[in-house]
């Protein structure tokens, strides 16, 4: 019996000793952007000439690669290496890159590709290579009309971003904003739209009426915005593709802060009457209006959670303006912001995990994020005046606008769009033709 | 008259004497300046054939015994010894380089062992013992600055080194007896971690609230180069909906490849020839 017990113990101990492996926990790494090389897309002479005629671009292959490079650089997650250091020609690199050469310039990933002119169309093949593993990670081809070449660059960027970070990209998107011109007291405000990288800027209204808070429909190219009609703010809908505009309902009071529901079928907005303001939704198909809050305070800036089950909004029911959440029928109202200062413009992240907000504390404006229960508040940026954050479709980047202080003479005022990463790093000015405010990010144009 | 002059002068004299005696510079004890022996020390240390003092000898013998014990404990003994000596040789060649890379690592026990061995060789000619040293009595030895004590001092350095060797041997003994269940020492682990921290570009797009832990098993060469990598949950790599895991795993593999050769301890290859790295980005992503 004792022998058996010894044997059992021995059997238990011996394998433990033999198989226990030394484990080392790696819990830190560097946050430096990943170095990668974007080789210009190769192009044959015949296609080159054809595209030169159509697009007036000397080498469309390298133009597309520049779009990709800029996108990846502005994301802050990648560091595209200088093309001067490349040792391999684009046409050869596309077939079989010499990994040692790319390793030498410290690239960890490589993008190569080929552009051809096929049946009056632009055909792009591209490949993503893992330099250290020495293998191909992805290969895709697209065919489109030549004028769409910038979008091809954006789609390539999205695919690369998704393959290397694990989440969807946000490059093939557009931003709608309010373009502002003129002195501060007499601003002309027009609705404008551009690609997320600032290209293809277009004005959508003439500027004879004041426009505010444009918001994209997450499922289509429809925009809801606020415009003044007979000195009363009204919510309008604009179809970007067709250019048609319409007023959302005819209410006796003011309607403002419109936003779409995640399925794009409803609009949620505030409606002010008799010195108080409540939140309403309107079904866009049958125009039925539903009241969500009924409180003698000012409830405004509603924003749906991505699953449509909850609504975040701000209210002054506690005395100061704070952020609250509730179920989509108006029940279960909870205050979630408890920090010092005034909170406003809550926007639910498309990922669902965070709520972005503007905070005013001791005369400074902050853009921040908090979890949906109000915990983990993080302030990403601080400035003299900034507000209206809007999420990129992947919930990774926020775009907002920032105004500068005017001097005693009222000069020096400007309003610009800025973007910032969730981490609080990578704050960037988004170039626009004019001054700009109230940005709203579209969802991905291609899925 | 004379009497009073005498009394007065005696009293004055006493006063002057008392005053003089109470002056601070007189009360000071003469400085106890230690004789300068360092010069002598250097001269002697330059001589290569300095015999061991009996105390050091004893310690070295002890160390030697322990070494033997250690070797005999290990299985198979020959192989271990061989690899050890091998490492010593390669170490001496790349000594500076490796030391620069791992400034925090514990002094290498092999080095000391080797030192002792060379000293032992010197000791093989006990007849050559200097007369000076021969005359050293136990009493004289106790005197700190006795020239004979220089030998003792040298011995002391030897004792120290022997003690270090002993300590290190203890460590190796521990390590060796714990092969497989104790892991690397803190400094060894830190050196490796620090190296990989620098190589690992964390994919910042990963969600911080998901269970993302990538475990990679490595097989290593004695120089730290990676022979084989294996992702332990590789089934997760190609599962739909596990895109983040795949991205993290690939980034971890890139880090390992980029870091090659890994900063592994110079000893105990058997211990770490297989290593598991657990890549966990949550701490970083949570910010």
XYZ file of C-alpha atoms in Angstrom:
734
model
C 0.000 0.000 0.000
C 2.710 2.427 1.039
C 4.644 1.520 -2.066
C 1.655 2.368 -4.172
C 1.344 5.740 -2.514
C 5.024 6.418 -3.141
C 4.582 5.427 -6.747
C 1.616 7.721 -7.093
C 3.508 10.611 -5.569
C 6.481 9.898 -7.764
C 4.274 9.797 -10.842
C 2.718 13.090 -9.864
C 5.996 14.827 -9.227
C 8.138 13.576 -12.085
C 6.080 14.851 -15.005
C 5.657 18.201 -13.295
C 9.347 18.590 -13.111
C 9.908 17.509 -16.648
C 7.285 19.614 -18.359
C 7.272 22.841 -16.396
C 8.393 25.486 -18.843
C 9.967 28.780 -17.960
C 7.403 31.464 -18.642
C 8.169 35.109 -19.132
C 5.318 37.614 -19.156
C 5.680 40.383 -21.678
C 3.299 43.079 -20.569
C 4.906 46.071 -22.157
C 5.947 47.026 -25.624
C 6.719 50.137 -27.499
C 3.996 52.381 -28.797
C 6.049 53.533 -31.719
C 4.245 53.434 -35.024
C 4.953 50.274 -37.013
C 7.598 50.965 -39.665
C 6.350 49.899 -43.065
C 7.268 50.536 -46.681
C 4.731 51.586 -49.295
C 6.356 50.791 -52.594
C 4.922 52.817 -55.501
C 2.469 50.689 -57.459
C 4.126 49.537 -60.645
C 2.583 50.494 -63.963
C 3.412 49.548 -67.546
C 4.073 52.235 -70.143
C 0.884 51.701 -72.081
C -1.366 52.009 -69.053
C 0.661 54.958 -67.852
C -0.037 56.869 -71.059
C -3.733 56.011 -70.992
C -4.119 57.241 -67.426
C -2.088 60.332 -68.164
C -4.633 61.252 -70.825
C -7.667 60.565 -68.647
C -6.561 61.748 -65.222
C -3.828 64.241 -66.078
C -1.560 62.501 -63.614
C 1.917 61.543 -64.642
C 2.169 58.301 -62.707
C -1.078 57.135 -61.189
C 0.702 54.217 -59.504
C 2.790 56.438 -57.286
C -0.151 58.842 -56.743
C -2.201 56.000 -55.272
C 0.708 54.913 -53.107
C 1.027 58.483 -51.797
C -2.652 58.421 -50.763
C -2.045 55.135 -48.950
C 1.091 56.448 -47.317
C -0.579 59.636 -46.080
C -3.545 57.735 -44.702
C -1.371 55.318 -42.790
C 0.825 58.089 -41.462
C -2.066 60.216 -40.184
C -3.481 57.215 -38.342
C -0.473 57.494 -36.046
C -0.155 53.713 -35.938
C 2.211 53.368 -38.877
C 5.425 54.956 -39.923
C 5.762 54.791 -43.704
C 9.471 54.844 -44.533
C 11.028 57.243 -46.982
C 10.925 56.009 -50.565
C 14.524 57.149 -51.070
C 15.691 54.249 -48.938
C 13.966 51.587 -51.043
C 16.382 49.200 -52.687
C 14.022 47.276 -54.899
C 12.192 48.540 -57.976
C 8.364 48.536 -57.685
C 7.762 46.047 -60.511
C 10.091 43.431 -59.074
C 9.026 44.046 -55.490
C 5.453 43.268 -56.473
C 6.343 39.791 -57.681
C 8.726 38.592 -55.040
C 10.239 41.097 -52.680
C 13.768 40.525 -51.389
C 12.904 40.459 -47.726
C 16.517 41.041 -46.660
C 16.565 44.349 -48.530
C 13.406 45.555 -46.859
C 14.562 44.234 -43.523
C 17.703 46.276 -43.947
C 15.737 49.526 -43.939
C 13.857 48.270 -40.850
C 10.513 47.835 -42.565
C 8.271 45.321 -40.839
C 5.608 45.303 -43.532
C 5.613 46.105 -47.220
C 2.846 47.152 -49.583
C 3.394 46.510 -53.273
C 1.050 46.571 -56.229
C 0.373 46.995 -59.885
C -1.917 49.304 -61.839
C -3.219 48.391 -65.295
C -5.643 49.917 -67.765
C -8.197 47.265 -68.704
C -11.290 48.004 -70.790
C -11.186 51.711 -69.950
C -11.077 50.847 -66.314
C -8.506 51.077 -63.601
C -7.392 47.738 -62.239
C -5.282 47.664 -59.111
C -3.655 44.642 -57.544
C -1.973 45.001 -54.231
C -0.132 42.794 -51.788
C 0.836 43.162 -48.179
C 3.973 41.371 -47.029
C 5.232 40.493 -43.587
C 8.946 41.217 -43.917
C 10.101 39.479 -40.742
C 8.111 36.331 -41.360
C 8.935 36.515 -45.065
C 5.432 35.815 -46.281
C 2.478 37.371 -48.027
C -0.270 38.521 -45.672
C -2.863 39.639 -48.145
C -3.429 40.038 -51.892
C -6.429 41.812 -53.414
C -7.473 43.333 -56.720
C -10.049 46.018 -57.565
C -11.441 47.329 -60.808
C -13.131 50.727 -60.963
C -13.563 53.807 -63.121
C -10.294 55.770 -63.354
C -11.731 58.811 -61.584
C -12.156 56.731 -58.458
C -8.408 56.314 -58.021
C -8.288 58.130 -54.694
C -10.915 55.814 -53.294
C -8.801 52.872 -54.412
C -5.998 54.321 -52.286
C -8.378 54.656 -49.346
C -9.667 51.114 -49.723
C -6.110 49.735 -49.834
C -5.346 51.736 -46.683
C -8.414 50.305 -44.970
C -7.482 46.752 -45.877
C -3.908 47.175 -44.673
C -5.079 48.871 -41.495
C -7.538 46.073 -40.803
C -4.987 43.361 -41.481
C -2.359 44.906 -39.229
C -4.462 46.274 -36.373
C -7.368 43.843 -36.332
C -10.039 46.501 -36.553
C -11.746 48.097 -39.505
C -10.185 51.151 -41.058
C -11.753 54.560 -41.497
C -10.056 55.923 -44.599
C -12.729 55.373 -47.199
C -15.009 57.840 -45.460
C -16.153 61.423 -45.762
C -16.588 64.220 -43.306
C -19.422 66.709 -43.408
C -18.847 69.996 -41.635
C -19.876 73.621 -41.493
C -17.571 75.789 -43.565
C -17.257 79.260 -42.074
C -16.122 82.483 -43.641
C -16.160 86.161 -42.767
C -15.733 88.090 -39.497
C -16.971 86.534 -36.275
C -20.035 88.710 -36.016
C -21.141 88.057 -39.593
C -20.138 84.496 -40.276
C -21.311 82.870 -43.463
C -21.906 79.215 -42.719
C -22.187 76.634 -45.457
C -22.573 72.923 -45.344
C -19.494 71.264 -46.853
C -18.282 67.732 -47.428
C -14.839 66.290 -48.090
C -12.941 63.000 -48.017
C -11.463 62.244 -44.615
C -8.035 63.300 -45.927
C -9.349 66.715 -46.994
C -9.543 65.992 -50.728
C -12.643 66.466 -52.914
C -14.035 69.348 -50.890
C -17.526 70.388 -51.948
C -19.995 72.982 -50.608
C -23.537 71.702 -50.299
C -25.418 74.908 -49.424
C -24.999 78.450 -50.634
C -24.558 80.122 -47.290
C -27.621 82.367 -47.285
C -29.027 80.492 -44.293
C -27.235 79.628 -41.128
C -26.532 75.909 -40.842
C -25.469 73.984 -37.750
C -24.746 70.473 -36.476
C -24.809 68.291 -39.598
C -24.887 64.577 -38.757
C -24.401 61.599 -41.026
C -26.858 58.768 -41.258
C -24.774 55.724 -40.271
C -26.304 53.593 -42.994
C -26.618 55.861 -46.020
C -25.407 59.109 -47.519
C -28.105 61.146 -45.835
C -27.385 64.072 -43.541
C -29.548 65.646 -40.856
C -28.709 69.219 -39.941
C -30.087 72.325 -38.366
C -30.958 75.374 -40.383
C -32.829 78.543 -39.577
C -36.207 79.056 -41.111
C -37.999 82.301 -40.213
C -35.472 82.756 -37.408
C -36.381 79.410 -35.904
C -33.948 76.521 -35.922
C -35.359 73.525 -37.758
C -34.054 70.069 -38.455
C -33.508 69.329 -42.143
C -32.608 66.216 -44.059
C -30.305 66.301 -47.051
C -29.598 63.485 -49.455
C -26.005 64.003 -50.597
C -26.348 61.868 -53.703
C -29.436 63.594 -55.057
C -29.151 66.978 -53.344
C -32.790 66.928 -52.153
C -33.630 68.670 -48.893
C -36.631 68.510 -46.604
C -37.764 69.779 -43.203
C -38.357 67.141 -40.585
C -41.911 67.778 -39.440
C -43.488 71.114 -38.683
C -43.298 71.843 -35.007
C -44.454 75.033 -33.322
C -41.240 75.414 -31.287
C -37.561 74.901 -31.985
C -36.034 71.582 -32.928
C -32.325 71.015 -32.662
C -29.434 68.606 -32.061
C -30.634 65.972 -34.528
C -28.937 62.605 -34.784
C -29.820 59.378 -36.556
C -30.578 56.090 -34.871
C -28.025 53.338 -35.648
C -30.305 51.741 -38.248
C -30.864 55.118 -39.872
C -34.657 54.841 -39.685
C -35.276 57.319 -36.895
C -34.078 60.760 -35.957
C -33.606 61.682 -32.349
C -33.591 65.377 -31.448
C -34.563 67.949 -28.832
C -37.660 69.973 -29.006
C -37.928 73.181 -26.982
C -41.136 74.655 -25.749
C -42.159 76.794 -22.758
C -38.641 77.177 -21.404
C -37.961 73.473 -21.191
C -36.583 71.056 -23.652
C -37.294 67.355 -24.108
C -36.078 64.549 -26.312
C -38.196 63.206 -29.132
C -37.738 60.670 -31.866
C -39.285 60.695 -35.280
C -39.733 57.695 -37.497
C -38.580 58.757 -40.954
C -40.909 56.384 -42.760
C -44.236 57.212 -41.164
C -43.249 60.516 -39.498
C -44.650 59.426 -36.154
C -43.166 61.500 -33.331
C -42.546 59.927 -29.957
C -41.685 61.737 -26.771
C -38.811 60.118 -24.855
C -38.186 62.395 -21.854
C -40.685 64.427 -19.900
C -38.938 66.477 -17.276
C -39.120 70.159 -16.367
C -35.401 70.535 -17.133
C -33.445 71.048 -20.331
C -32.672 67.693 -21.907
C -30.696 67.861 -25.108
C -27.915 66.323 -27.316
C -29.300 62.789 -27.499
C -27.143 60.033 -28.976
C -28.050 56.372 -29.475
C -25.848 53.456 -28.445
C -24.798 51.396 -31.500
C -27.268 48.652 -30.625
C -30.049 51.230 -30.413
C -31.096 50.096 -26.938
C -29.827 53.079 -24.966
C -29.654 56.821 -25.337
C -27.072 59.164 -23.861
C -28.078 62.808 -23.437
C -27.298 65.807 -21.349
C -29.596 67.390 -18.841
C -29.462 70.076 -16.172
C -31.885 68.246 -13.898
C -29.284 68.053 -11.149
C -28.594 71.780 -11.321
C -25.626 71.603 -13.655
C -25.474 70.140 -17.111
C -24.418 66.502 -16.804
C -24.511 63.363 -18.928
C -27.266 60.804 -18.432
C -28.168 57.525 -20.051
C -31.558 55.892 -20.365
C -33.248 53.054 -22.187
C -34.577 53.882 -25.634
C -38.112 54.262 -24.259
C -37.045 56.880 -21.734
C -37.021 54.644 -18.660
C -34.149 53.900 -16.293
C -32.530 57.342 -16.398
C -29.053 57.279 -14.815
C -26.603 60.070 -14.306
C -23.152 58.944 -15.424
C -20.929 62.033 -15.207
C -19.873 63.039 -11.717
C -16.640 64.942 -12.213
C -16.162 68.633 -11.559
C -17.400 70.906 -14.299
C -20.107 70.920 -16.919
C -20.507 68.032 -19.341
C -22.118 68.121 -22.760
C -22.450 66.649 -26.255
C -22.274 62.967 -25.343
C -21.622 60.749 -28.368
C -21.750 56.988 -28.117
C -18.808 55.232 -29.754
C -19.640 53.013 -32.759
C -17.791 50.303 -30.856
C -20.214 50.736 -27.994
C -17.667 50.789 -25.190
C -17.187 54.517 -24.665
C -18.991 57.822 -24.674
C -17.154 60.908 -25.928
C -18.057 64.263 -24.433
C -17.103 67.898 -24.111
C -16.333 69.158 -20.640
C -16.058 72.703 -19.373
C -14.094 73.110 -16.191
C -12.496 76.285 -14.817
C -12.812 78.076 -18.131
C -11.116 75.339 -20.165
C -12.731 73.028 -22.656
C -11.836 69.374 -22.768
C -12.673 66.545 -25.123
C -12.800 63.287 -23.221
C -14.159 59.784 -23.131
C -15.724 57.703 -20.392
C -17.126 54.215 -20.191
C -20.843 53.913 -20.672
C -21.390 53.619 -16.921
C -19.445 56.835 -16.357
C -16.313 55.190 -15.003
C -12.802 55.587 -16.408
C -13.119 59.218 -17.473
C -10.154 60.253 -19.596
C -9.620 63.757 -20.878
C -7.850 63.603 -24.227
C -7.243 67.244 -25.014
C -7.563 70.639 -23.369
C -7.982 74.001 -25.056
C -9.465 77.470 -24.923
C -12.569 76.405 -26.812
C -13.351 73.094 -28.448
C -16.392 70.890 -28.768
C -18.599 68.587 -30.834
C -16.610 65.345 -30.977
C -17.589 62.866 -33.669
C -16.320 59.287 -33.887
C -14.573 57.668 -36.812
C -16.610 54.636 -37.919
C -14.226 52.263 -36.147
C -14.446 54.137 -32.838
C -10.741 54.836 -32.775
C -10.407 58.526 -33.657
C -12.412 61.590 -32.699
C -12.813 64.645 -34.866
C -13.884 67.920 -33.257
C -13.469 71.625 -33.804
C -11.433 74.159 -31.970
C -11.742 77.921 -31.918
C -8.965 80.358 -31.143
C -9.214 83.377 -28.893
C -9.783 86.739 -30.495
C -7.661 89.693 -29.498
C -9.044 92.961 -28.125
C -9.929 94.123 -31.643
C -11.856 90.964 -32.345
C -9.199 89.682 -34.728
C -7.398 86.406 -34.889
C -10.487 84.291 -34.595
C -10.380 80.961 -36.352
C -12.200 77.659 -36.188
C -10.469 74.511 -37.360
C -11.103 70.812 -37.370
C -8.811 68.588 -35.329
C -8.609 64.877 -34.851
C -7.265 62.934 -31.930
C -6.659 59.297 -31.197
C -8.425 57.506 -28.372
C -5.110 57.240 -26.584
C -4.844 61.026 -26.460
C -1.856 60.963 -28.798
C -1.674 61.877 -32.439
C -3.558 65.159 -32.332
C -3.726 66.528 -35.861
C -5.128 69.511 -37.667
C -7.514 68.450 -40.436
C -6.856 70.781 -43.335
C -9.906 72.535 -44.744
C -10.232 75.270 -47.360
C -12.053 77.640 -45.031
C -12.639 77.783 -41.304
C -14.647 74.806 -40.172
C -16.828 73.613 -37.295
C -19.272 70.867 -36.334
C -17.690 67.903 -38.128
C -19.450 64.591 -38.532
C -17.775 61.457 -39.778
C -19.558 59.179 -42.247
C -19.537 55.420 -42.052
C -17.329 53.474 -44.454
C -18.408 54.021 -48.028
C -17.350 50.509 -49.014
C -17.892 47.637 -46.675
C 60.066 88.865 50.215
C 61.831 85.999 48.535
C 59.294 83.649 49.890
C 56.376 85.551 48.468
C 58.159 85.830 45.088
C 58.637 82.076 45.125
C 55.009 81.472 46.089
C 53.854 83.900 43.427
C 56.053 82.405 40.744
C 55.011 78.885 41.741
C 51.338 79.874 41.577
C 51.866 81.652 38.254
C 53.773 78.716 36.970
C 50.949 76.391 38.035
C 48.402 78.650 36.348
C 50.412 78.802 33.148
C 50.855 75.061 33.268
C 47.124 74.430 33.796
C 46.230 76.882 31.039
C 48.739 75.359 28.703
C 47.525 71.878 29.463
C 43.934 72.828 28.791
C 44.721 74.245 25.329
C 42.995 72.096 22.703
C 45.973 71.435 20.425
C 47.839 69.910 23.293
C 44.999 67.665 24.242
C 44.764 66.276 20.721
C 46.079 62.842 20.282
C 48.612 62.432 17.536
C 47.031 61.431 14.261
C 47.073 57.763 13.689
C 48.161 57.811 10.099
C 47.977 54.403 8.628
C 51.092 53.388 6.828
C 50.759 53.502 3.092
C 50.712 49.956 1.996
C 48.796 50.187 -1.211
C 52.000 50.583 -3.179
C 53.365 47.437 -1.725
C 50.106 45.731 -2.410
C 50.281 46.501 -6.073
C 53.825 45.354 -6.304
C 53.026 42.053 -4.776
C 49.866 41.493 -6.693
C 51.847 41.912 -9.837
C 53.814 38.869 -8.905
C 51.973 35.952 -10.326
C 53.051 33.275 -7.931
C 51.709 34.353 -4.621
C 50.900 31.423 -2.412
C 47.609 31.042 -0.633
C 47.170 31.771 2.987
C 45.915 28.769 4.893
C 42.450 30.287 5.372
C 41.866 30.979 1.708
C 43.210 27.582 0.890
C 40.606 25.991 3.081
C 37.807 27.940 1.465
C 38.974 27.120 -2.008
C 39.147 23.504 -1.134
C 35.607 23.739 0.121
C 34.519 25.365 -3.078
C 36.248 22.695 -5.024
C 34.482 20.032 -3.065
C 31.187 21.715 -3.647
C 31.914 21.950 -7.290
C 32.574 18.287 -7.421
C 29.399 17.654 -5.543
C 27.501 19.855 -7.881
C 28.860 18.145 -10.904
C 28.150 14.753 -9.495
C 24.609 15.816 -8.713
C 23.964 16.765 -12.227
C 22.984 14.189 -14.736
C 24.697 13.493 -17.049
C 27.680 15.072 -15.349
C 30.129 15.006 -18.199
C 27.882 16.710 -20.623
C 27.052 19.506 -18.253
C 30.646 20.096 -17.454
C 31.521 20.219 -21.087
C 28.870 22.713 -21.962
C 29.944 24.754 -19.013
C 33.528 24.936 -20.043
C 32.424 25.647 -23.544
C 30.408 28.586 -22.383
C 33.361 29.822 -20.422
C 35.522 29.843 -23.476
C 32.978 31.563 -25.639
C 32.331 33.913 -22.810
C 35.897 34.970 -22.543
C 35.894 35.771 -26.194
C 32.702 37.744 -26.137
C 33.089 38.756 -22.595
C 32.789 42.482 -22.991
C 29.952 42.353 -25.386
C 27.811 40.120 -23.283
C 28.605 41.974 -20.136
C 27.611 45.219 -21.731
C 24.373 43.757 -22.806
C 23.472 42.419 -19.429
C 24.833 44.830 -16.911
C 22.379 43.694 -14.293
C 23.035 40.038 -14.530
C 24.643 38.272 -11.643
C 28.407 37.717 -11.962
C 29.011 34.634 -13.934
C 29.882 31.748 -11.715
C 32.011 30.044 -14.373
C 34.332 32.980 -14.465
C 35.039 32.663 -10.811
C 35.417 28.987 -11.016
C 37.961 29.481 -13.725
C 39.797 32.057 -11.677
C 40.065 29.690 -8.809
C 41.289 27.004 -11.062
C 44.095 29.167 -12.377
C 45.015 30.089 -8.887
C 45.091 26.482 -7.959
C 47.569 25.912 -10.722
C 49.798 28.534 -9.220
C 49.532 26.841 -5.949
C 50.907 23.663 -7.294
C 54.432 24.797 -6.394
C 54.237 25.277 -2.656
C 58.039 25.206 -2.373
C 58.255 28.562 -4.001
C 56.669 30.235 -1.016
C 58.524 33.428 -0.153
C 60.582 33.564 2.974
C 58.645 36.565 4.094
C 55.421 34.708 4.052
C 56.954 31.719 5.714
C 57.944 33.804 8.687
C 54.473 35.053 9.254
C 53.349 34.142 12.708
C 49.744 33.967 13.795
C 50.287 36.998 16.012
C 51.764 39.132 13.272
C 48.937 38.181 11.022
C 46.514 39.903 13.350
C 48.282 43.198 12.850
C 46.499 45.033 10.114
C 49.403 46.805 8.519
C 52.055 44.282 8.865
C 53.767 43.630 5.547
C 52.905 39.981 6.024
C 49.356 41.022 6.222
C 49.555 42.037 2.611
C 49.587 38.397 1.865
C 46.620 38.045 4.139
C 44.980 40.897 2.299
C 45.579 39.179 -0.950
C 44.212 36.124 0.658
C 41.275 38.159 1.712
C 40.577 39.139 -1.840
C 40.833 35.500 -2.641
C 38.558 34.694 0.222
C 36.124 37.227 -1.132
C 36.287 35.817 -4.572
C 35.967 32.399 -3.151
C 32.971 33.552 -1.209
C 31.444 35.067 -4.323
C 32.139 31.863 -6.113
C 30.536 30.043 -3.278
C 27.505 32.267 -3.403
C 27.224 31.891 -7.103
C 27.657 28.236 -6.818
C 24.816 28.273 -4.407
C 22.733 30.037 -6.970
C 23.627 27.619 -9.685
C 22.976 24.821 -7.336
C 19.562 26.221 -6.643
C 18.933 26.819 -10.260
C 20.125 23.469 -11.314
C 18.198 21.650 -8.674
C 15.163 23.616 -9.710
C 15.472 23.018 -13.410
C 12.088 23.435 -14.925
C 10.210 24.653 -11.927
C 11.805 27.879 -10.846
C 12.594 29.831 -13.955
C 15.034 32.593 -14.586
C 16.443 34.812 -11.898
C 14.903 38.228 -11.676
C 17.745 39.970 -13.415
C 17.867 37.403 -16.191
C 14.163 37.762 -16.693
C 14.395 41.544 -16.615
C 17.116 41.587 -19.238
C 15.040 39.438 -21.547
C 11.890 41.427 -20.878
C 13.601 44.745 -21.459
C 14.885 43.509 -24.784
C 11.500 42.298 -25.981
C 9.727 45.415 -24.713
C 11.840 47.351 -27.182
C 11.034 45.082 -30.104
C 7.329 44.678 -29.622
C 5.233 47.245 -31.441
C 1.857 46.776 -29.787
C -0.984 47.042 -32.272
C -2.736 50.017 -30.744
C -6.053 49.256 -32.344
C -6.723 46.286 -30.111
C -9.586 46.472 -27.641
C -8.364 46.479 -24.068
C -11.320 44.710 -22.568
C -10.927 41.396 -24.371
C -8.990 38.422 -23.188
C -6.013 38.747 -25.453
C -3.060 36.728 -24.278
C -0.701 35.241 -26.799
C 1.520 32.451 -25.535
C 4.486 31.607 -27.688
C 6.789 28.688 -27.063
C 10.329 29.167 -28.269
C 13.163 26.767 -28.812
C 16.456 28.553 -28.501
C 20.079 28.053 -29.407
C 22.684 28.662 -26.688
C 23.443 32.053 -28.278
C 19.804 33.106 -27.948
C 18.788 32.745 -31.568
C 15.351 31.289 -32.110
C 15.145 27.889 -33.755
C 11.426 27.400 -33.572
C 8.378 29.402 -32.549
C 5.027 27.919 -31.749
C 1.852 29.766 -30.859
C 0.229 27.708 -28.158
C -3.363 28.559 -29.043
C -2.765 28.541 -32.762
C -6.268 27.232 -33.327
C -7.475 30.703 -32.448
C -5.381 32.215 -35.226
C -7.744 31.413 -38.039
C -11.029 31.392 -36.205
C -13.531 33.862 -37.522
C -14.118 36.664 -35.066
C -10.660 36.271 -33.540
C -9.109 38.889 -35.774
C -7.599 40.718 -32.832
C -5.931 37.579 -31.567
C -4.336 36.963 -34.932
C -3.061 40.523 -35.101
C -1.596 40.309 -31.621
C -0.019 36.928 -32.297
C 1.586 38.188 -35.476
C 2.929 41.256 -33.728
C 4.396 39.033 -30.996
C 6.071 36.809 -33.569
C 7.495 39.880 -35.259
C 8.864 41.056 -31.913
C 10.610 37.730 -31.318
C 12.105 37.739 -34.792
C 13.170 41.339 -34.525
C 14.852 40.740 -31.169
C 16.981 37.810 -32.287
C 19.322 36.743 -30.760
C 17.479 36.952 -27.471
C 19.284 38.189 -24.390
C 19.381 34.880 -22.610
C 21.469 34.001 -19.562
C 24.939 32.804 -20.404
C 24.525 29.726 -18.280
C 22.092 26.940 -17.790
C 21.143 26.396 -21.412
C 19.272 23.252 -20.450
C 17.128 25.379 -18.244
C 15.955 27.841 -20.887
C 16.412 26.106 -24.185
C 12.649 26.018 -24.267
C 10.969 29.202 -23.163
C 7.419 30.431 -23.113
C 6.659 34.086 -23.680
C 3.234 35.373 -22.653
C 2.394 38.522 -24.576
C -0.274 40.529 -22.810
C -1.055 43.995 -24.102
C -3.930 44.866 -21.801
C -1.883 46.943 -19.406
C -0.558 49.071 -22.227
C -3.809 49.430 -24.119
C -5.749 50.450 -21.062
C -3.341 53.352 -20.758
